[in-house]
Coordinates of C-alpha atoms and ligand atoms in Angstrom, one line a residue:
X269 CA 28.4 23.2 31.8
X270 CA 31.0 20.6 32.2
X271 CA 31.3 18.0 29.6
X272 CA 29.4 15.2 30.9
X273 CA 26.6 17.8 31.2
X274 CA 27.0 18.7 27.1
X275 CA 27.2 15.0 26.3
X276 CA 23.7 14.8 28.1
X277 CA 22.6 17.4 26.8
X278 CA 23.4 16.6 23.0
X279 CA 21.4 13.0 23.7
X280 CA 18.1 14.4 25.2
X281 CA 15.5 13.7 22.4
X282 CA 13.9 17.2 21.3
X283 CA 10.6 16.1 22.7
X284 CA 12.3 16.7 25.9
X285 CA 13.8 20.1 25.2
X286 CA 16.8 18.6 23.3
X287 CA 18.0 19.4 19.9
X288 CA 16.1 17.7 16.9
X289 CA 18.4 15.1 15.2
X290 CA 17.7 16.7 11.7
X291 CA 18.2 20.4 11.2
X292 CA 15.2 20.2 8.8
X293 CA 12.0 18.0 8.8
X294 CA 11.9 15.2 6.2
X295 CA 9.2 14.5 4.4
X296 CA 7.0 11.1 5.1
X297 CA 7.7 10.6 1.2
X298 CA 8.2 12.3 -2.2
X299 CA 6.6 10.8 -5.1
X300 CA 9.0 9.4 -7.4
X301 CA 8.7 11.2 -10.9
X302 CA 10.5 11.0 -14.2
X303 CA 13.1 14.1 -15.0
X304 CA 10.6 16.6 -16.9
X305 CA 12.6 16.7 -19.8
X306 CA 11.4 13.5 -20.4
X307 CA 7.9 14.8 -20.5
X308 CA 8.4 17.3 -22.3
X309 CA 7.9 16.2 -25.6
X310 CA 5.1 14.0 -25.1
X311 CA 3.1 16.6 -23.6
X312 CA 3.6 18.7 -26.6
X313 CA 2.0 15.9 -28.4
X314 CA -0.7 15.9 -26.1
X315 CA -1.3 19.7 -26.7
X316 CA -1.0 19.7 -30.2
X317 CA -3.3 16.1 -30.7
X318 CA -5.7 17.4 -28.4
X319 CA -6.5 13.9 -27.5
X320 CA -7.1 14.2 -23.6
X321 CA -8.7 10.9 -22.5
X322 CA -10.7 8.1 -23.7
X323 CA -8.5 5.5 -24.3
X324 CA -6.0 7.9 -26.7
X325 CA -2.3 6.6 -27.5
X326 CA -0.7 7.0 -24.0
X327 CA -3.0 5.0 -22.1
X328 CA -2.9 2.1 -24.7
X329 CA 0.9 2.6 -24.4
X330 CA 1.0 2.7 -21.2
X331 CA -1.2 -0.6 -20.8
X332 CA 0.4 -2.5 -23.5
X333 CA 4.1 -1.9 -21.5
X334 CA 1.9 -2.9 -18.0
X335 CA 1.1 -6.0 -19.7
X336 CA 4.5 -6.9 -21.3
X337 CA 6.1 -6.2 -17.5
X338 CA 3.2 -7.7 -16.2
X339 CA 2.9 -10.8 -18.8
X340 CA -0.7 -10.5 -17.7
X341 CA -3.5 -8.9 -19.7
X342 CA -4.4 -4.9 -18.2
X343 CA -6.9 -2.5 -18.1
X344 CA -5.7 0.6 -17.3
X345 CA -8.2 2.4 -14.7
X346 CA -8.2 6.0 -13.0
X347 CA -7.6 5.2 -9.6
X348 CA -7.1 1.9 -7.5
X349 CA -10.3 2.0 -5.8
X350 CA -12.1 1.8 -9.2
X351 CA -10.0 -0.9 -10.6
X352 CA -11.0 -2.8 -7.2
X353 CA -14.5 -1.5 -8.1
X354 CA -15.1 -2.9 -11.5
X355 CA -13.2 -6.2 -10.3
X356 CA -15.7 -6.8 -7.6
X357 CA -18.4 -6.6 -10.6
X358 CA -16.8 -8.1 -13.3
X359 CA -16.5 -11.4 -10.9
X360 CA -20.3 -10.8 -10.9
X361 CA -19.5 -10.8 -6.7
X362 CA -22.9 -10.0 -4.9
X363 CA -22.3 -12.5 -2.3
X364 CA -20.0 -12.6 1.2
X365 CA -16.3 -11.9 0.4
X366 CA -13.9 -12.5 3.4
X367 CA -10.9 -9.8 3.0
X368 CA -8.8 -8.2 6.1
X369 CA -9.3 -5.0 8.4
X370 CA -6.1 -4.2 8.5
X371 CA -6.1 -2.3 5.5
X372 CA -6.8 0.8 3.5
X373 CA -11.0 1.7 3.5
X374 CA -11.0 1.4 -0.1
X375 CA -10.7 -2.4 0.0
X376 CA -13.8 -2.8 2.1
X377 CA -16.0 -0.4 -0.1
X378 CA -15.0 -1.9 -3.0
X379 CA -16.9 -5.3 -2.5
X380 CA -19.8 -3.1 -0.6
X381 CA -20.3 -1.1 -3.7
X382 CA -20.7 -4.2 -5.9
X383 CA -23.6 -4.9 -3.3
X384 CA -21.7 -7.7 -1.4
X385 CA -21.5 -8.7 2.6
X386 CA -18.3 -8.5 4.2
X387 CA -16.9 -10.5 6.5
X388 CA -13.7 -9.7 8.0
X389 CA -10.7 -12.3 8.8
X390 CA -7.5 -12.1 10.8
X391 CA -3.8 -11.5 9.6
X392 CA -0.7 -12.8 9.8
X393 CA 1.4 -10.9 12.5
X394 CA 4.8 -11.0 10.5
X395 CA 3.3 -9.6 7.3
X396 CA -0.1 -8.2 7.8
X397 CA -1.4 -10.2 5.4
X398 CA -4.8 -12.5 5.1
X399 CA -4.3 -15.6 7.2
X400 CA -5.4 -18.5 5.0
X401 CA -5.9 -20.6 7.8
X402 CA -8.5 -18.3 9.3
X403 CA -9.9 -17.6 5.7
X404 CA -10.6 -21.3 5.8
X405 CA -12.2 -21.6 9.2
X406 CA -14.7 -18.0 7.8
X407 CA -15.8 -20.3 5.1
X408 CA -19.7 -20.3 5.2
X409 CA -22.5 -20.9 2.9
X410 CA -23.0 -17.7 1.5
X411 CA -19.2 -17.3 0.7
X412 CA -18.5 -15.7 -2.7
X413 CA -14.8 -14.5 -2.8
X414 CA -11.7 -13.7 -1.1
X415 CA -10.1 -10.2 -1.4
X416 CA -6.8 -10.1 0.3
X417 CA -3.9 -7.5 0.2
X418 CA -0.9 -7.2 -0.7
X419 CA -0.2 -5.5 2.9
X420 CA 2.5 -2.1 2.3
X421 CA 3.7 -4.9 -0.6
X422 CA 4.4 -7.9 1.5
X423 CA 3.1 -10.4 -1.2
X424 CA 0.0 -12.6 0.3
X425 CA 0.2 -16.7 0.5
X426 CA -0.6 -17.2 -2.6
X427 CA -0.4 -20.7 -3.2
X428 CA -2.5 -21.3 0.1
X429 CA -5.1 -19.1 -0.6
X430 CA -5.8 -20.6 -4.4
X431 CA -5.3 -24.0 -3.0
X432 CA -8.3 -22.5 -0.4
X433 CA -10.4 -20.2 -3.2
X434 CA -10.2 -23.5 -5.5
X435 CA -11.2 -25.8 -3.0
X436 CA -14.5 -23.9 -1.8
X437 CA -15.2 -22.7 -5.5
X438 CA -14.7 -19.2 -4.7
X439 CA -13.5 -16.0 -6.8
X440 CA -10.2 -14.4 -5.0
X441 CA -9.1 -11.4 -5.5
X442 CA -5.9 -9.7 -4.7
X443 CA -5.6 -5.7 -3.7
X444 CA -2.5 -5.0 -5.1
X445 CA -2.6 -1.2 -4.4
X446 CA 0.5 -1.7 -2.8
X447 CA 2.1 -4.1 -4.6
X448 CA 3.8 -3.1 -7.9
X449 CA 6.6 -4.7 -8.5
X450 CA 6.9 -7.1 -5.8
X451 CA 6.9 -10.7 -6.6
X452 CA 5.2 -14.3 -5.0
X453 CA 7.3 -17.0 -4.0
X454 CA 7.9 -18.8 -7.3
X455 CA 9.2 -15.3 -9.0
X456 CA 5.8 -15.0 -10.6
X457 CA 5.2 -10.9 -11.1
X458 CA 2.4 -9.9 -8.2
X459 CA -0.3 -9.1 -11.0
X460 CA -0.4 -12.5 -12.0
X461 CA -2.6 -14.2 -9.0
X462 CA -6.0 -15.4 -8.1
X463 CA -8.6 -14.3 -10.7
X464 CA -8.0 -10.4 -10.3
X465 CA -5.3 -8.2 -9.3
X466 CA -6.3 -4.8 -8.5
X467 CA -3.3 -1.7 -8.7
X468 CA -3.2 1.7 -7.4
X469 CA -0.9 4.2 -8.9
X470 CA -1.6 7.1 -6.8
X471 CA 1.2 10.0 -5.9
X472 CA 1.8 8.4 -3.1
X473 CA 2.3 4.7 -4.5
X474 CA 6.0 3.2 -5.7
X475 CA 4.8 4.0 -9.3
X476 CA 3.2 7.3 -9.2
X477 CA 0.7 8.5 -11.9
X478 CA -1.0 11.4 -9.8
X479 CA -4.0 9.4 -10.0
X480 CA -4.5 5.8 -11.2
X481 CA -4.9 2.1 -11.8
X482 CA -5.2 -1.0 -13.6
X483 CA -6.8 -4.3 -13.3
X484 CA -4.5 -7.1 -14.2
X485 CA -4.9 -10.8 -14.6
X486 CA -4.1 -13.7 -16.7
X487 CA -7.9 -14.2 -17.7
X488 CA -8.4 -12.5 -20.9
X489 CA -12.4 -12.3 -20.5
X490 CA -12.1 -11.0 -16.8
X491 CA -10.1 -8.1 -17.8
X492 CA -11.3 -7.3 -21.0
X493 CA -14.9 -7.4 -18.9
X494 CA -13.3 -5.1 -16.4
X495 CA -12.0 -2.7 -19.1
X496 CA -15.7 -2.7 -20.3
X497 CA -16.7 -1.7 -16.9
X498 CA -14.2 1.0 -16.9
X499 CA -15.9 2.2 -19.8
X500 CA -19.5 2.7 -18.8
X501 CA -20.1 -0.8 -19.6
X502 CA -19.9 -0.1 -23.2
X503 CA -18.1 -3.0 -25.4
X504 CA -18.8 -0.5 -28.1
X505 CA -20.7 2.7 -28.7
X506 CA -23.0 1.6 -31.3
X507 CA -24.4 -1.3 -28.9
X508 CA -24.2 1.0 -26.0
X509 CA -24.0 0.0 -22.4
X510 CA -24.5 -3.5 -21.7
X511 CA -23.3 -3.8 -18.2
X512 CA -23.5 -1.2 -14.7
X513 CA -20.7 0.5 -15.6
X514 CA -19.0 3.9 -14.7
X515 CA -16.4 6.4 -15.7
X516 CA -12.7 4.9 -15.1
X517 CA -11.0 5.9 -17.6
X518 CA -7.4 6.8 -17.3
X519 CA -6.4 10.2 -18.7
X520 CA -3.7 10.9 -21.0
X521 CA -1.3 13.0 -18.6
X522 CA -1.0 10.2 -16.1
X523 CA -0.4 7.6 -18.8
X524 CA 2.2 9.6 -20.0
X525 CA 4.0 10.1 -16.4
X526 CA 3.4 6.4 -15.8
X527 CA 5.2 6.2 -19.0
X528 CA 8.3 8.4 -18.6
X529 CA 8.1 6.7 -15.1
X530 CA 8.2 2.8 -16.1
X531 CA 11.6 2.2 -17.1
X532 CA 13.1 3.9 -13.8
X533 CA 10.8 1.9 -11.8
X534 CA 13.1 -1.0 -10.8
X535 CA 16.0 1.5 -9.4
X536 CA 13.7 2.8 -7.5
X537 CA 12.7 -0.2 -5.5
X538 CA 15.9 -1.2 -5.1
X539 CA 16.8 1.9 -3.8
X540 CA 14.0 1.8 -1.8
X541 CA 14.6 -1.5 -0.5
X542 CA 19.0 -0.9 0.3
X543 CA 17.1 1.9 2.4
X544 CA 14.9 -0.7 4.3
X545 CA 18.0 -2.6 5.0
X546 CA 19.6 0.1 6.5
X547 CA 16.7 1.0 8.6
X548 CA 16.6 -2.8 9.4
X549 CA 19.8 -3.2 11.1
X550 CA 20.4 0.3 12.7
X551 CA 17.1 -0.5 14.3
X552 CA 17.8 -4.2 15.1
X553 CA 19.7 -3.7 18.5
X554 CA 16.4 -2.5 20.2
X555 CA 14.1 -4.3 22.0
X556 CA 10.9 -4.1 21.4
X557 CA 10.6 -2.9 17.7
X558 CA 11.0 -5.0 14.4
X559 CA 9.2 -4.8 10.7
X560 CA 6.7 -6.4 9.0
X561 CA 8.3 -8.5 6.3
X562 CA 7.3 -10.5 3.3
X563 CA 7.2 -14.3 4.2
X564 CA 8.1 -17.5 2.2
X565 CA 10.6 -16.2 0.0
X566 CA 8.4 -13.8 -1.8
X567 CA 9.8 -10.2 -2.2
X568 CA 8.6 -6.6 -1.1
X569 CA 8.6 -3.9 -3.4
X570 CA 9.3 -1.2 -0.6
X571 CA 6.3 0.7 -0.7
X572 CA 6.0 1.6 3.1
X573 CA 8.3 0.3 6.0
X574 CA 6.3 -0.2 8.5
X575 CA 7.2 -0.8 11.9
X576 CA 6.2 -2.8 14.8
X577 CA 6.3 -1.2 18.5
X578 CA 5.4 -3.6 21.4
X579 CA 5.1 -1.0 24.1
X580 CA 6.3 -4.0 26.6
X581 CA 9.2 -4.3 24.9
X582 CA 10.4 -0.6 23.7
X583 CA 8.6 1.3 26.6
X584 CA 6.8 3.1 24.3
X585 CA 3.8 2.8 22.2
X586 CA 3.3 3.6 18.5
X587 CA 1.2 7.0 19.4
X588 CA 4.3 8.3 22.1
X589 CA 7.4 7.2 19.5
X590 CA 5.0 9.2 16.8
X591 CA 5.1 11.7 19.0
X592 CA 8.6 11.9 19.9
X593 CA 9.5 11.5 16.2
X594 CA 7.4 14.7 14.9
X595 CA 9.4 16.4 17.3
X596 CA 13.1 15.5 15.9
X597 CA 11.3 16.3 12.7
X598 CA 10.2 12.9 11.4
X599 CA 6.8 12.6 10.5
X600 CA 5.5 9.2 10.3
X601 CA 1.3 7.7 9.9
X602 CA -0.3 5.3 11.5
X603 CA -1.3 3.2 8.8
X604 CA -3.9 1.6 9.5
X605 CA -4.6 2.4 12.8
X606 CA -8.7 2.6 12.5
X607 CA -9.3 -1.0 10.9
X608 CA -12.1 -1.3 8.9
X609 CA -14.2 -3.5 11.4
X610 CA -13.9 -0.3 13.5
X611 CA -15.3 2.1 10.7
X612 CA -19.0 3.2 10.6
X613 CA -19.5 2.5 6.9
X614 CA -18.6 -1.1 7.5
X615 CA -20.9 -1.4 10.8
X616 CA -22.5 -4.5 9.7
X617 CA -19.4 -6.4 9.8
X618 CA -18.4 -5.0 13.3
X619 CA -19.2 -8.4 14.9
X620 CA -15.4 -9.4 14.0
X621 CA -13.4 -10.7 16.5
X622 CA -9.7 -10.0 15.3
X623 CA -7.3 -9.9 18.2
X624 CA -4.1 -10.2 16.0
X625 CA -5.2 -7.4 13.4
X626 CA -6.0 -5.1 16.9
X627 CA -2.7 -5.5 18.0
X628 CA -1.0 -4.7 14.7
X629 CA -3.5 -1.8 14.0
X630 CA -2.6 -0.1 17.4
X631 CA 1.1 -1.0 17.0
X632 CA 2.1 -0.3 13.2
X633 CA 3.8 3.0 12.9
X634 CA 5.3 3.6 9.4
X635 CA 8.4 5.3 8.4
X636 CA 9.9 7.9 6.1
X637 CA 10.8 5.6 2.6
X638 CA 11.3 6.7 -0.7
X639 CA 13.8 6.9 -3.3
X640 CA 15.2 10.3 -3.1
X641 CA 15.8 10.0 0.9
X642 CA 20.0 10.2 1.7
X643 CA 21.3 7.1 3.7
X644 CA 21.8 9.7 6.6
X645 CA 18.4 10.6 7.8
X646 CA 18.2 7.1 8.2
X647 CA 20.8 6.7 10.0
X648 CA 19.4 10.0 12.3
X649 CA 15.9 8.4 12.1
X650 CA 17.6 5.5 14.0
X651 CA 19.6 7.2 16.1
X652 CA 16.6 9.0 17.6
X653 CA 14.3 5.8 18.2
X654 CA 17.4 5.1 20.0
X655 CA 17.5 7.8 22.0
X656 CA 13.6 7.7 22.7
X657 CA 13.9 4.4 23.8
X658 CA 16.4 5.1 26.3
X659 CA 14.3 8.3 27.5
X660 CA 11.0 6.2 27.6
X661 CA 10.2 6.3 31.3
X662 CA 10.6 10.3 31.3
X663 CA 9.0 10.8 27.4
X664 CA 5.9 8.7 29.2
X665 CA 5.5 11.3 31.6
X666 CA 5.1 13.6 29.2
X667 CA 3.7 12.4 26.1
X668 CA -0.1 11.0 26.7
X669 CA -1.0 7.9 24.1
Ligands
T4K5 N1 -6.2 -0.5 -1.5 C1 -5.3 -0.2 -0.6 C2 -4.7 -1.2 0.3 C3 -4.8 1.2 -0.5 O1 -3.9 1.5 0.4 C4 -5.4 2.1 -1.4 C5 -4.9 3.5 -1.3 C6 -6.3 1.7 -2.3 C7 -6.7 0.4 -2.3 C8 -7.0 2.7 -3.2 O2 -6.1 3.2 -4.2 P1 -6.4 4.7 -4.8 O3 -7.8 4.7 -5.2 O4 -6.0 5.7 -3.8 O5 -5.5 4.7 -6.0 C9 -3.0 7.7 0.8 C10 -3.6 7.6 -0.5 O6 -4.5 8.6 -0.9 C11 -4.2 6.3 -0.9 O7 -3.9 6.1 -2.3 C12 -3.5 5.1 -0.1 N2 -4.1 3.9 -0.4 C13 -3.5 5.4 1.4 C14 -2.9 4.3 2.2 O8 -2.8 6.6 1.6 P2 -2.9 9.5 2.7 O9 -4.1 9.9 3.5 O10 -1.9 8.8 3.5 O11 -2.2 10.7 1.9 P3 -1.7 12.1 2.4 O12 -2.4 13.1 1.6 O13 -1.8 12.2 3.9 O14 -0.2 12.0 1.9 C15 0.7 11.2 2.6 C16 2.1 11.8 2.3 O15 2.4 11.9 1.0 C17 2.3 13.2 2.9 O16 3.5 13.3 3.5 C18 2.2 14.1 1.6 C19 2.8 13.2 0.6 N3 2.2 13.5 -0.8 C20 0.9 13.2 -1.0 C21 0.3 13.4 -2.2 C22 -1.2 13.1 -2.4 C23 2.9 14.0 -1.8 O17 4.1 14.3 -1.6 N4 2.4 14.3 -3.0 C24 1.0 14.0 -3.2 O18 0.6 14.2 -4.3 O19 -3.6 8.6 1.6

């Protein structure tokens, strides 16, 4: 083989019979834990106290240091979905509530298990997140609430949509699943806004608890109604239930990772975000691919990086550059490729006419991102969308969509 021959060899992408770009697979992420040392101790607490759940010392500690980071009251919950759950009811929503499609199911069934109509609005293209302009325009009689998102922690508008919610008399709600530790515009905490802010802190979320959640909000009454919720509706058990409640509580073991986790949180979105950066400009020379971004000054916490493929421009779609990644051993997902207009359980709002969230749905295509990942699988990561890019005419021949 003469050298030229090598060279081309070295450059074919592996879903062409070349040579992966990393010897080993990555991971799509690695949930971000405490050393266990610092565990350790607590949990022996937690075996000798026998206290397990309801409301012992590690979730009251572990809401109490929410609420100072947070400067918002919290009600610690056991997953996101049921802190989005008891928010919908403790807004006493039964009404229509306009929220986006371009999100995670749980934000749709939510608002349908509280008993409300959905009706679904477009996004903005450069964040993914609820267009207030189109919110505005959805407006109808029978209009109870907003629920946006926090879209892979791209803060929403929120001065626009409160200015909006206010103006119509409606309850908003944020889903801020996404969205610890990212902050609005004006600096303000994302935790702070609308009536509601709903958190998930599942494994897979920039503070991981295993499982859970907390509602969050500056009304005192609207939480503490929410933490009654979480709590079978029971204010106290003498008086008993007094409200449709469930069982939400947070257990002990993931308040006391969330815990160990809290102060190391910051260093992990700034390390998560220096690797955004670098993603950011060693995939800036191509055509055809950019990132969704927060807008207006607000700031991302670096939950997911997720990027944007016109198939016009790259000469590949999303599906094809997965494809072609999983072969040089990055796995990627397709978050949210099926929005939630498309999903049976949300049939009745199928009627939604949402050309920007389409495109976005059939061109996001999200990357490795987390704290532990080196600068240079980034750098490989780039250097093989490069190298797909400039295989695309032959990778389309192979790779279906
Ligand atoms: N609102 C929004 C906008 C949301 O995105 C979500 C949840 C919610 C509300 C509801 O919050 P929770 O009720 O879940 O607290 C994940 C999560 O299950 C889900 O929490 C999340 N959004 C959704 C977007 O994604 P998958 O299907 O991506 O997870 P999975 O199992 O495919 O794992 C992804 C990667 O993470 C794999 O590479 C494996 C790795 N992983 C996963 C788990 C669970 C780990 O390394 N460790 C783990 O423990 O769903």
């Amino acid at each position: 083989m003469n050298a030229s021959a090598a060279a081309d060899d070295r450059d074919r992408p592996a879903v062409l019979g070349g040579n992966p770009v990393l010897a080993a697979a990555l991971s799509f992420l690695r949930p971000s834990l405490a050393p266990i040392q610092d565990l350790l101790p607590g949990l022996e607490r937690l075996w000798a106290g026998g206290m397990l759940t309801n409301h012992g010392p590690l979730e009251q500690a572990f809401a109490g240091a929410l609420a100072a980071r947070l400067e918002a009251a919290v009600a610690c919950a056991a997953s996101g979905t049921t802190a989005l759950m008891v928010a919908c009811r403790a807004l006493g929503l039964r009404g229509e509530v306009l929220l986006p499609a371009l999100t995670f199911t749980a934000t749709g069934l939510a608002p349908l298990w509280a008993g409300c109509r959905l009706r679904f609005v477009e996004v903005r293209s450069e964040d993914g997140t609820l267009d207030a302009a189109a919110c505005a325009a959805a407006i109808g009689p029978h209009t109870e609430a907003i629920l946006a998102v926090h879209l892979f922690g791209n803060p929403c508008d929120r001065t626009a949509l409160e200015a909006l919610a206010e103006r119509h008399g409606l309850a908003l709600i944020f889903d801020a699943a996404h969205a610890f530790g990212s902050r609005y515009a004006d600096g303000r905490p994302v935790g702070q806004g609308g009536l509601l802010e709903a958190f998930s802190f599942h494994a897979t979320k920039v503070l991981p608890l295993g499982e859970g959640g907390a509602v969050a909000g500056l009304a005192l009454d609207l939480v503490a109604r929410s933490a009654e919720l979480l709590n079978f509706g029971q204010a106290s058990r003498l008086e008993g239930s007094r409200r449709l409640g469930l069982n939400g509580k947070m257990q002990e073991w993931n308040a006391l990772v969330g815990l160990a986790a809290l102060p190391l949180v910051d260093d992990w979105i700034r390390r998560r975000l220096d690797l955004l950066a670098a993603y950011r400009r060693g995939l800036s020379p191509l055509p055809g691919i950019d990132l969704l971004s927060p807008q207006g000054g607000s700031r991302s916490n670096g939950q997911y990086l997720a990027l944007r493929v016109d198939a016009a421009g790259f000469g590949l779609d999303a599906g094809q550059l997965a494809t072609a990644l999983a072969a040089e051993g990055v796995p990627t997902q397709r978050y949210f490729g099926v929005p939630l207009h498309r999903q049976e359980v949300f049939a009745a709002a199928s009627d939604a006419r949402l050309a920007v969230t389409e495109t976005l749905a059939s061109q996001l295509l999200c990357l490795p991102l987390y704290p532990e990942l080196a600068a240079d699988p980034v750098d490989a990561v780039c250097r093989a969308i490069e190298r797909i890019h400039r295989h695309g005419r032959q990778i389309r021949l192979v790779v279906s969509r």
